[in-house]
Amino acid sequence: QVQLMESGGGLVQAGGSLRLSCAASGHTFSNFAMAWHRQAPGKEREFVAAIGWNGVQEYYADSVKGRFTISRDNAKNTVSLEMNSLKPEDTAVYYCAADAVLSTRTNYYYWGQGTQVTVSS
């Protein structure tokens, strides 16, 4: 079992920045690929960014490429999402997820509870 807990969400103006963090516990963190997904009201959950177990491979959704950066610290069992140049359309609940397989799909096995990000225009 892997427990994931997100933090760092909040309200920010368009063009601003936020940094989300996810703390993992329960299993060897470095065994897992980690990802961030998001779900806006009335929309399906969508992939945002993912990172491989050793931090070498990274994937991003086209909508956030160049603005968001995913990173991980295996010594601290954390994964982060640095979000810059935020847009109102980035407003969503952001979820941290873990899986044995690195992918851009939304079927990750372990999920956190989510943290709200609201970008005002």
XYZ file of N, CA and C in Angstrom:
363
model
N 0.844 -1.194 0.000
C 0.000 0.000 0.000
C 0.880 1.246 0.000
N 0.503 2.228 -0.782
C 1.214 3.497 -0.850
C 0.236 4.601 -0.479
N 0.629 5.449 0.439
C -0.190 6.602 0.810
C 0.435 7.856 0.204
N -0.407 8.671 -0.381
C 0.046 9.894 -1.032
C -0.728 11.087 -0.481
N -0.023 12.155 -0.181
C -0.687 13.341 0.346
C -0.155 14.584 -0.352
N -1.045 15.290 -1.023
C -0.680 16.498 -1.748
C -0.769 17.735 -0.853
N -0.013 18.740 -1.213
C -0.089 20.037 -0.547
C 0.363 21.113 -1.532
N 0.045 22.360 -1.191
C 0.543 23.474 -1.993
C -0.466 24.133 -2.907
N -1.683 23.599 -2.958
C -2.688 24.231 -3.800
C -3.135 25.565 -3.225
N -3.925 26.294 -4.003
C -4.425 27.570 -3.527
C -4.966 28.420 -4.654
N -5.155 29.697 -4.350
C -5.694 30.663 -5.304
C -4.552 31.555 -5.784
N -4.455 31.719 -7.098
C -3.395 32.546 -7.679
C -3.947 33.273 -8.882
N -3.400 34.436 -9.166
C -3.821 35.188 -10.339
C -3.178 34.617 -11.600
N -3.839 34.828 -12.712
C -3.285 34.385 -13.997
C -1.887 34.983 -14.179
N -0.984 34.135 -14.668
C 0.405 34.542 -14.836
C 1.275 34.223 -13.644
N 0.656 33.835 -12.543
C 1.392 33.530 -11.331
C 1.921 32.109 -11.301
N 2.476 31.740 -10.153
C 3.102 30.431 -9.990
C 2.637 29.763 -8.710
N 2.668 28.448 -8.726
C 2.418 27.636 -7.543
C 3.309 26.409 -7.613
N 3.622 25.878 -6.444
C 4.383 24.636 -6.376
C 3.597 23.629 -5.561
N 3.251 22.521 -6.194
C 2.562 21.437 -5.510
C 3.580 20.402 -5.056
N 3.315 19.814 -3.895
C 4.166 18.745 -3.389
C 3.315 17.543 -3.031
N 3.925 16.382 -3.114
C 3.245 15.142 -2.758
C 4.211 14.302 -1.931
N 3.788 13.954 -0.741
C 4.587 13.113 0.144
C 4.071 11.688 0.088
N 4.966 10.743 -0.089
C 4.596 9.343 -0.212
C 5.102 8.541 0.979
N 4.340 7.523 1.340
C 4.756 6.622 2.415
C 4.171 5.248 2.157
N 4.761 4.249 2.783
C 4.199 2.915 2.742
C 5.000 1.900 1.975
N 5.602 2.289 0.879
C 6.413 1.377 0.089
C 7.664 2.111 -0.365
N 8.590 1.403 -0.935
C 9.816 2.017 -1.421
C 9.480 2.980 -2.552
N 9.638 4.256 -2.261
C 9.214 5.303 -3.183
C 9.915 5.187 -4.532
N 11.173 4.842 -4.510
C 11.944 4.816 -5.751
C 11.542 3.664 -6.669
N 10.661 2.796 -6.221
C 10.159 1.718 -7.087
C 9.077 2.190 -8.039
N 8.547 3.394 -7.801
C 7.361 3.829 -8.505
C 7.605 4.994 -9.446
N 6.907 4.943 -10.588
C 6.748 6.136 -11.397
C 5.708 7.013 -10.712
N 5.895 8.323 -10.826
C 4.990 9.261 -10.176
C 4.400 10.205 -11.216
N 3.201 10.651 -10.955
C 2.542 11.525 -11.927
C 1.616 12.500 -11.225
N 1.288 13.546 -11.954
C 0.248 14.486 -11.554
C -0.846 14.451 -12.626
N -2.066 14.427 -12.127
C -3.227 14.512 -12.990
C -4.105 15.627 -12.447
N -5.117 16.035 -13.206
C -6.026 17.071 -12.713
C -7.434 16.818 -13.239
N -8.382 17.357 -12.515
C -9.778 17.231 -12.922
C -10.485 18.546 -12.659
N -10.962 19.155 -13.721
C -11.724 20.398 -13.626
C -13.204 20.058 -13.476
N -13.991 20.974 -12.923
C -15.426 20.706 -12.756
C -16.090 20.344 -14.084
N -16.836 19.254 -14.074
C -17.559 18.831 -15.255
C -16.715 18.170 -16.325
N -15.442 17.949 -16.027
C -14.552 17.331 -17.011
C -13.952 16.052 -16.455
N -13.433 15.235 -17.364
C -12.771 14.010 -16.951
C -11.374 14.317 -16.419
N -10.879 13.416 -15.591
C -9.523 13.551 -15.095
C -8.550 13.448 -16.266
N -7.521 14.284 -16.258
C -6.568 14.266 -17.357
C -5.130 14.237 -16.840
N -4.280 13.645 -17.626
C -2.856 13.564 -17.317
C -2.217 14.940 -17.432
N -1.298 15.240 -16.508
C -0.569 16.501 -16.533
C 0.931 16.270 -16.765
N 1.539 15.457 -15.896
C 2.980 15.236 -15.994
C 3.338 13.944 -15.274
N 4.430 13.311 -15.710
C 4.893 12.083 -15.067
C 6.407 12.036 -15.082
N 6.954 11.281 -14.119
C 8.403 11.167 -14.008
C 8.756 9.734 -13.633
N 9.815 9.213 -14.229
C 10.244 7.852 -13.956
C 10.879 7.708 -12.584
N 11.164 6.458 -12.223
C 11.637 6.175 -10.870
C 12.941 6.875 -10.537
N 13.788 7.074 -11.532
C 15.081 7.708 -11.263
C 15.123 9.167 -11.707
N 14.006 9.708 -12.109
C 13.948 11.119 -12.474
C 14.472 11.455 -13.853
N 14.850 10.446 -14.629
C 15.428 10.711 -15.949
C 14.341 10.978 -16.990
N 13.332 10.124 -17.017
C 12.263 10.292 -17.996
C 11.164 11.193 -17.446
N 10.731 12.133 -18.260
C 9.637 13.022 -17.903
C 8.681 13.133 -19.093
N 7.403 13.205 -18.782
C 6.391 13.398 -19.813
C 5.459 14.513 -19.368
N 4.977 15.277 -20.344
C 4.072 16.374 -20.050
C 2.924 16.391 -21.051
N 1.768 16.808 -20.563
C 0.663 17.092 -21.475
C 1.027 18.319 -22.304
N 0.555 18.349 -23.538
C 0.870 19.484 -24.408
C 0.409 20.806 -23.808
N -0.677 20.761 -23.054
C -1.262 21.977 -22.511
C -0.398 22.623 -21.421
N 0.547 21.874 -20.856
C 1.377 22.422 -19.779
C 2.858 22.430 -20.126
N 3.218 21.890 -21.261
C 4.618 21.794 -21.653
C 5.237 23.190 -21.723
N 6.390 23.338 -21.107
C 7.067 24.632 -21.087
C 6.662 25.520 -19.928
N 5.575 25.162 -19.235
C 5.113 25.961 -18.091
C 5.243 25.197 -16.774
N 5.046 23.883 -16.816
C 5.089 23.048 -15.622
C 6.349 22.187 -15.640
N 6.876 21.923 -14.446
C 8.033 21.044 -14.307
C 7.800 20.068 -13.167
N 7.940 18.787 -13.472
C 7.812 17.759 -12.440
C 9.212 17.360 -11.973
N 9.328 17.075 -10.686
C 10.609 16.633 -10.135
C 10.339 15.715 -8.955
N 11.360 14.943 -8.575
C 11.195 14.052 -7.435
C 12.472 14.020 -6.614
N 12.310 13.712 -5.348
C 13.431 13.551 -4.430
C 13.245 12.207 -3.740
N 13.961 11.202 -4.204
C 13.783 9.856 -3.654
C 14.282 9.747 -2.210
N 15.169 10.618 -1.805
C 15.646 10.601 -0.424
C 14.579 11.104 0.539
N 13.701 11.978 0.032
C 12.654 12.555 0.873
C 11.277 11.993 0.559
N 11.205 11.068 -0.398
C 9.922 10.464 -0.784
C 8.898 11.507 -1.216
N 9.341 12.438 -2.019
C 8.442 13.485 -2.470
C 8.525 13.680 -3.988
N 7.422 14.133 -4.538
C 7.375 14.545 -5.933
C 6.712 15.916 -5.958
N 7.200 16.774 -6.825
C 6.704 18.150 -6.879
C 6.286 18.522 -8.296
N 5.437 19.523 -8.371
C 5.025 20.076 -9.657
C 5.140 21.585 -9.549
N 6.100 22.141 -10.253
C 6.276 23.583 -10.316
C 5.437 24.101 -11.470
N 4.515 25.009 -11.170
C 3.589 25.512 -12.182
C 3.795 27.012 -12.361
N 4.185 27.404 -13.544
C 4.428 28.800 -13.867
C 3.479 29.265 -14.965
N 3.378 30.574 -15.104
C 2.516 31.169 -16.145
C 1.129 30.548 -16.123
N 0.562 30.469 -14.953
C -0.726 29.800 -14.793
C -1.832 30.529 -15.523
N -2.777 29.738 -16.027
C -3.911 30.253 -16.789
C -5.204 29.843 -16.087
N -6.280 30.576 -16.296
C -7.557 30.173 -15.689
C -7.946 28.740 -16.043
N -7.590 28.283 -17.209
C -7.925 26.907 -17.614
C -7.108 25.853 -16.887
N -6.141 26.257 -16.083
C -5.409 25.315 -15.234
C -6.156 25.041 -13.934
N -7.244 25.753 -13.697
C -8.037 25.544 -12.491
C -8.583 24.125 -12.457
N -8.296 23.418 -11.375
C -8.701 22.018 -11.239
C -8.271 21.501 -9.875
N -8.748 20.319 -9.550
C -8.171 19.574 -8.439
C -7.010 18.764 -8.998
N -5.861 18.907 -8.386
C -4.651 18.220 -8.841
C -4.373 17.021 -7.945
N -4.136 15.886 -8.595
C -3.918 14.633 -7.887
C -2.516 14.097 -8.144
N -1.901 13.616 -7.094
C -0.652 12.897 -7.178
C -0.972 11.413 -7.354
N -0.203 10.716 -8.162
C -0.463 9.297 -8.399
C 0.840 8.530 -8.540
N 0.777 7.243 -8.207
C 1.947 6.372 -8.280
C 1.578 5.062 -8.950
N 2.527 4.526 -9.691
C 2.303 3.233 -10.349
C 3.651 2.604 -10.654
N 3.617 1.296 -10.827
C 4.850 0.591 -11.157
C 5.314 0.913 -12.580
N 4.382 1.356 -13.414
C 4.673 1.626 -14.821
C 4.537 3.113 -15.110
N 5.538 3.680 -15.747
C 5.490 5.081 -16.160
C 4.635 5.213 -17.423
N 3.633 6.063 -17.378
C 2.792 6.246 -18.549
C 2.125 7.608 -18.503
N 1.472 7.939 -19.590
C 0.701 9.185 -19.655
C -0.797 8.896 -19.529
N -1.124 7.684 -19.175
C -2.534 7.333 -18.984
C -2.991 7.749 -17.599
N -4.269 7.690 -17.369
C -4.818 8.086 -16.071
C -5.114 6.896 -15.174
N -4.686 5.703 -15.550
C -5.000 4.520 -14.759
C -3.893 4.151 -13.782
N -3.344 5.158 -13.115
C -2.356 4.881 -12.093
C -3.018 4.158 -10.922
N -2.224 3.385 -10.209
C -2.816 2.504 -9.194
C -3.103 3.220 -7.890
N -2.181 4.046 -7.440
C -2.335 4.734 -6.148
C -2.601 6.225 -6.393
N -3.492 6.778 -5.576
C -3.887 8.181 -5.733
C -3.936 8.902 -4.401
N -3.617 10.184 -4.449
C -3.828 11.025 -3.288
C -5.238 11.583 -3.296
N -5.531 12.419 -2.305
C -6.871 12.976 -2.155
C -7.089 14.208 -3.031
N -6.022 14.814 -3.477
C -6.148 15.964 -4.355
C -5.989 17.280 -3.626
N -5.562 18.297 -4.365
C -5.444 19.642 -3.825
C -5.972 20.624 -4.875
N -6.754 21.588 -4.410
C -7.413 22.514 -5.331
C -6.456 23.613 -5.777
N -6.438 23.852 -7.076
C -5.715 24.978 -7.653
C -6.731 25.834 -8.395
N -6.803 27.107 -8.029
C -7.729 28.031 -8.673
C -6.938 29.213 -9.222
N -7.095 29.466 -10.520
C -6.390 30.563 -11.174
C -7.427 31.594 -11.598
N -7.314 32.788 -11.049
C -8.278 33.837 -11.370
C -7.764 34.681 -12.530
N -8.707 35.173 -13.317
C -8.337 35.966 -14.500
C -8.226 37.436 -14.166
